[in-house]
mmCIF file of C-alpha atoms in Angstrom:
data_model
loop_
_atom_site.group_PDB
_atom_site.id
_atom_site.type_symbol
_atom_site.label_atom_id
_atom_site.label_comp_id
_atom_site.label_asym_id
_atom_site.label_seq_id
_atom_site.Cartn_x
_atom_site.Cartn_y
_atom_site.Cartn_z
ATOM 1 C CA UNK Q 1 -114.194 -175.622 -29.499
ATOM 2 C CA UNK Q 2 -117.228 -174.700 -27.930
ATOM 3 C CA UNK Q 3 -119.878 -175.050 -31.224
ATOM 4 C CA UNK Q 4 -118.994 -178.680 -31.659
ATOM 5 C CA UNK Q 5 -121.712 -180.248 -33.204
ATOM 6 C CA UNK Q 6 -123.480 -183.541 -31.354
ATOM 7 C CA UNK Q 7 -121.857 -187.097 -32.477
ATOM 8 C CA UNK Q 8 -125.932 -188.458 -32.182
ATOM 9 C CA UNK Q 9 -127.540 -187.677 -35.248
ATOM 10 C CA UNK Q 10 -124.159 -188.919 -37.395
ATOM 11 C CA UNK Q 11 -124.669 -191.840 -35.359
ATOM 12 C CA UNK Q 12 -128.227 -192.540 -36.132
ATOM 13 C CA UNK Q 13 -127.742 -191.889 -39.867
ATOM 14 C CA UNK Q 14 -124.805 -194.749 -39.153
ATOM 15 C CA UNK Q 15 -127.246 -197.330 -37.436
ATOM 16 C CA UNK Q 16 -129.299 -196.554 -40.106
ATOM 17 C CA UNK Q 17 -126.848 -197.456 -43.053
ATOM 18 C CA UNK Q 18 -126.094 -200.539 -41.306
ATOM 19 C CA UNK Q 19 -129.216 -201.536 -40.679
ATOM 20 C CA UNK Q 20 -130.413 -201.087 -44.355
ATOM 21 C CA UNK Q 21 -126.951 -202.617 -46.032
ATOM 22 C CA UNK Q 22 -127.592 -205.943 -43.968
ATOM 23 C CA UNK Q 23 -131.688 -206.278 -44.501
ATOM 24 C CA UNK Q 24 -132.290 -205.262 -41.293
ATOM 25 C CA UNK Q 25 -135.273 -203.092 -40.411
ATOM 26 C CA UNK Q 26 -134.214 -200.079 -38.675
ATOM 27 C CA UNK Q 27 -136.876 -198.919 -35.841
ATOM 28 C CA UNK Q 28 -136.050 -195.952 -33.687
ATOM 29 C CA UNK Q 29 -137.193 -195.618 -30.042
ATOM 30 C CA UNK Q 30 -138.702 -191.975 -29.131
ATOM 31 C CA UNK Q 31 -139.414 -190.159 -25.598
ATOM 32 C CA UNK Q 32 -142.595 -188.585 -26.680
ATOM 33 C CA UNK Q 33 -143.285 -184.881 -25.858
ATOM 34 C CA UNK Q 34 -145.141 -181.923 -27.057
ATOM 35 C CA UNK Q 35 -141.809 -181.117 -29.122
ATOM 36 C CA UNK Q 36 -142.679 -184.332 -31.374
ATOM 37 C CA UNK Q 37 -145.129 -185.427 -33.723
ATOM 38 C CA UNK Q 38 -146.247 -188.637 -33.695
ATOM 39 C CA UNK Q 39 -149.608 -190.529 -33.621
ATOM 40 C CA UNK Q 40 -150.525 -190.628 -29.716
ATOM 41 C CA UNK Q 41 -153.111 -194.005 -30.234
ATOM 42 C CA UNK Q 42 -149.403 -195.873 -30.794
ATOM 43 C CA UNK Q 43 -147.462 -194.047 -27.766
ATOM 44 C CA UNK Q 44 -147.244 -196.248 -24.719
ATOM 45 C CA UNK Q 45 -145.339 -195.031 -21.466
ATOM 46 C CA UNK Q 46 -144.286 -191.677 -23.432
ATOM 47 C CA UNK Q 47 -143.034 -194.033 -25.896
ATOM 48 C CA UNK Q 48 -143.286 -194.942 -29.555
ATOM 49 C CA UNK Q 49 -141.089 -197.205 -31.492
ATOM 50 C CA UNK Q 50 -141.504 -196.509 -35.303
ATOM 51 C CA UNK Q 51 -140.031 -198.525 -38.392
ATOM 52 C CA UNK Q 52 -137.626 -196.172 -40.028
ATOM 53 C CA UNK Q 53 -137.200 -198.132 -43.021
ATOM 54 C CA UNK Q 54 -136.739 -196.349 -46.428
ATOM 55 C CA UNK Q 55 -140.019 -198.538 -47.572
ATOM 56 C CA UNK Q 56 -142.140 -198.078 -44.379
ATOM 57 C CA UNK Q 57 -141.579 -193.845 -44.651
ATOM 58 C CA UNK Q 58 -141.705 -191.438 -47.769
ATOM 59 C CA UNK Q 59 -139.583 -188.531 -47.697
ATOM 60 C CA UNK Q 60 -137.198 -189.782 -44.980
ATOM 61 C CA UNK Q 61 -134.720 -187.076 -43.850
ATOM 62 C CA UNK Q 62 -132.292 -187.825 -40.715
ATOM 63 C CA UNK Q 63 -130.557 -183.827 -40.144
ATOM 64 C CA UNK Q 64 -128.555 -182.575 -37.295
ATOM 65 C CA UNK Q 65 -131.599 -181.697 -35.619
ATOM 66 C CA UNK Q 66 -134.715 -183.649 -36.329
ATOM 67 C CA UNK Q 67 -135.918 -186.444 -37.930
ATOM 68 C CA UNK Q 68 -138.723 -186.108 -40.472
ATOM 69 C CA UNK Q 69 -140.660 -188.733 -42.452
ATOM 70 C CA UNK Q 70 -143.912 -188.958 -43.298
ATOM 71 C CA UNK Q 71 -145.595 -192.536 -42.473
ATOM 72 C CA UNK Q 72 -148.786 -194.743 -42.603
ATOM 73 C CA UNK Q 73 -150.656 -195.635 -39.587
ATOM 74 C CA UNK Q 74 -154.371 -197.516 -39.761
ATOM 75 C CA UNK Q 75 -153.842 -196.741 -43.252
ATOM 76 C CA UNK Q 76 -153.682 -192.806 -42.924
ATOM 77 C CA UNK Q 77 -150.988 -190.855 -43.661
ATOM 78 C CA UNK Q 78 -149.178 -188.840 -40.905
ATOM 79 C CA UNK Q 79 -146.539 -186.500 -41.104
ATOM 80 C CA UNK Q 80 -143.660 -187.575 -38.252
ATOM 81 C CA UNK Q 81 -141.557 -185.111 -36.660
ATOM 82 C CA UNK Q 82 -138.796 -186.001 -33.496
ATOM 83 C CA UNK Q 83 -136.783 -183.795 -32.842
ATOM 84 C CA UNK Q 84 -132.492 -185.672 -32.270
ATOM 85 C CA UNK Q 85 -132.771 -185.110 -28.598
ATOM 86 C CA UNK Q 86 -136.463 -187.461 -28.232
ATOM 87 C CA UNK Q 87 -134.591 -190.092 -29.917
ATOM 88 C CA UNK Q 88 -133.559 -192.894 -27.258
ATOM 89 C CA UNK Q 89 -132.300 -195.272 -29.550
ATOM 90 C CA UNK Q 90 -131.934 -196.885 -33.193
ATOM 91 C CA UNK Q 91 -131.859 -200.579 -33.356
ATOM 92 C CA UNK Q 92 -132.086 -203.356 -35.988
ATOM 93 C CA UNK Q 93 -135.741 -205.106 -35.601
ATOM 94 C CA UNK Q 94 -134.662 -208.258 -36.407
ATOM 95 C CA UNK Q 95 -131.988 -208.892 -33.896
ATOM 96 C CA UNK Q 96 -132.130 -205.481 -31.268
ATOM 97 C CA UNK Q 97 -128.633 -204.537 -32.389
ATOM 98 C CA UNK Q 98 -128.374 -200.768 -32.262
ATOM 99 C CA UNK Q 99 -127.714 -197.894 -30.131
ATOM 100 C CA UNK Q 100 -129.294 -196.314 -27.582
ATOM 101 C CA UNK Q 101 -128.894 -192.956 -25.569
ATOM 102 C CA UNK Q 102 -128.952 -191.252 -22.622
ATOM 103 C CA UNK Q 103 -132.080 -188.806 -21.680
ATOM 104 C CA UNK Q 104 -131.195 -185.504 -23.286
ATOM 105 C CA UNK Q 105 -131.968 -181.747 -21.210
ATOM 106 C CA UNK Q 106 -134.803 -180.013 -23.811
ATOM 107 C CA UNK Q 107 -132.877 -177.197 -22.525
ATOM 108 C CA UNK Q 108 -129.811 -177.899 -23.839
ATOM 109 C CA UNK Q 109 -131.338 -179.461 -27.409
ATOM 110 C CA UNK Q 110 -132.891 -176.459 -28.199
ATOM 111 C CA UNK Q 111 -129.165 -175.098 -27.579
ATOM 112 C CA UNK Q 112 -127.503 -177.316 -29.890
ATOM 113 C CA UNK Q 113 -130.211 -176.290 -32.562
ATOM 114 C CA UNK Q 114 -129.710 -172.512 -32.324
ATOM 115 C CA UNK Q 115 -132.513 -171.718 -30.510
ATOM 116 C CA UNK Q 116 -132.029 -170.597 -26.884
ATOM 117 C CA UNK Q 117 -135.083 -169.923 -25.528
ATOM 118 C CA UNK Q 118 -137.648 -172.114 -24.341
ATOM 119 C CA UNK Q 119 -141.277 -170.966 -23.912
ATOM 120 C CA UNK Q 120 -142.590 -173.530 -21.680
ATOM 121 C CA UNK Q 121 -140.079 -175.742 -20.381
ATOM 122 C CA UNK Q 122 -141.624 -179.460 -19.825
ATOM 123 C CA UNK Q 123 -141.853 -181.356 -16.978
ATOM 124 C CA UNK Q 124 -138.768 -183.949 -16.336
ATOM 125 C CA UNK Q 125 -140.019 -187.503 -17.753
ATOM 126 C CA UNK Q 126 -140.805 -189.407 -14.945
ATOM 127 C CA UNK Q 127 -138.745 -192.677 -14.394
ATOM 128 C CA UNK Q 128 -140.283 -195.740 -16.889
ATOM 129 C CA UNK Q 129 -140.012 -199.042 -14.894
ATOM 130 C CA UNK Q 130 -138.941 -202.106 -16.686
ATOM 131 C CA UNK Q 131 -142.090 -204.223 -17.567
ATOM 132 C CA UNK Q 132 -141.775 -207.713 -15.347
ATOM 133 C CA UNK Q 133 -143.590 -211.242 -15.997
ATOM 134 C CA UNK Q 134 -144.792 -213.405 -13.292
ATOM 135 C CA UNK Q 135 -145.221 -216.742 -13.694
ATOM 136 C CA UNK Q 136 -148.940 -218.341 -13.391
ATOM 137 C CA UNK Q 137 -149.581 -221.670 -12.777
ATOM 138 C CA UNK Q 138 -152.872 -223.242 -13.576
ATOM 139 C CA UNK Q 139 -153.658 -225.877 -11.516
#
């Protein structure tokens, strides 16, 4: 059994499902790289968070290995490509109920979709820390 197929993508279609059977608005979470195509003005710390639902995207496709959409931002269309292995997580909007992922190899997502070589192999993501408040007092 070594050409078993990744459980992620049939997972985010799932999240997906649910999300849109119970109102929800599904958003997914993305690791930004020069694999994807996204709007950079809306990526903060290599990250973008984009609203997945069937009447914020046209031509919404969720495959084994991409997701596809095309989207409005600032009122312009944009075509939006992320590759399965970018995705960090699907989650409900309303409520963060979801599923998130570990960081994938690019290495070994370009395995799973049938392409084995890499051209130029990007640099690890470096290590995101956790946003913190700190409480001000005026006095």
């Amino acid at each position: 059994m070594e050409n078993v197929s990744s459980t992620k993508p049939y997972l985010i279609r799932a999240v997906h499902e649910w999300c849109v059977d119970n109102g929800f608005t599904p958003h997914l979470l993305v690791a930004v790289d020069e694999n994807t195509r996204v709007p950079m003005a809306y990526v903060k710390n290599g990250e973008i968070v984009l609203n997945i639902n069937y009447s914020a995207t046209k031509d919404l496709v969720i495959d084994n290995t991409a997701i596809s959409f095309s989207a409005r931002f600032s009122g312009a269309s944009q075509n939006i490509y992320v590759p399965i292995g970018a995705v960090r997580g699907i989650f409900a909007r309303e409520n963060s109920q979801g599923m998130f992922f570990e960081a994938e190899p690019v290495a070994d997502v370009y395995e799973q979709a049938g392409q084995s070589e890499v051209l130029v192999k990007p640099e690890a993501p470096k290590e995101i820390k956790k946003p913190s408040l700190t409480l001000v007092k005026k006095d």
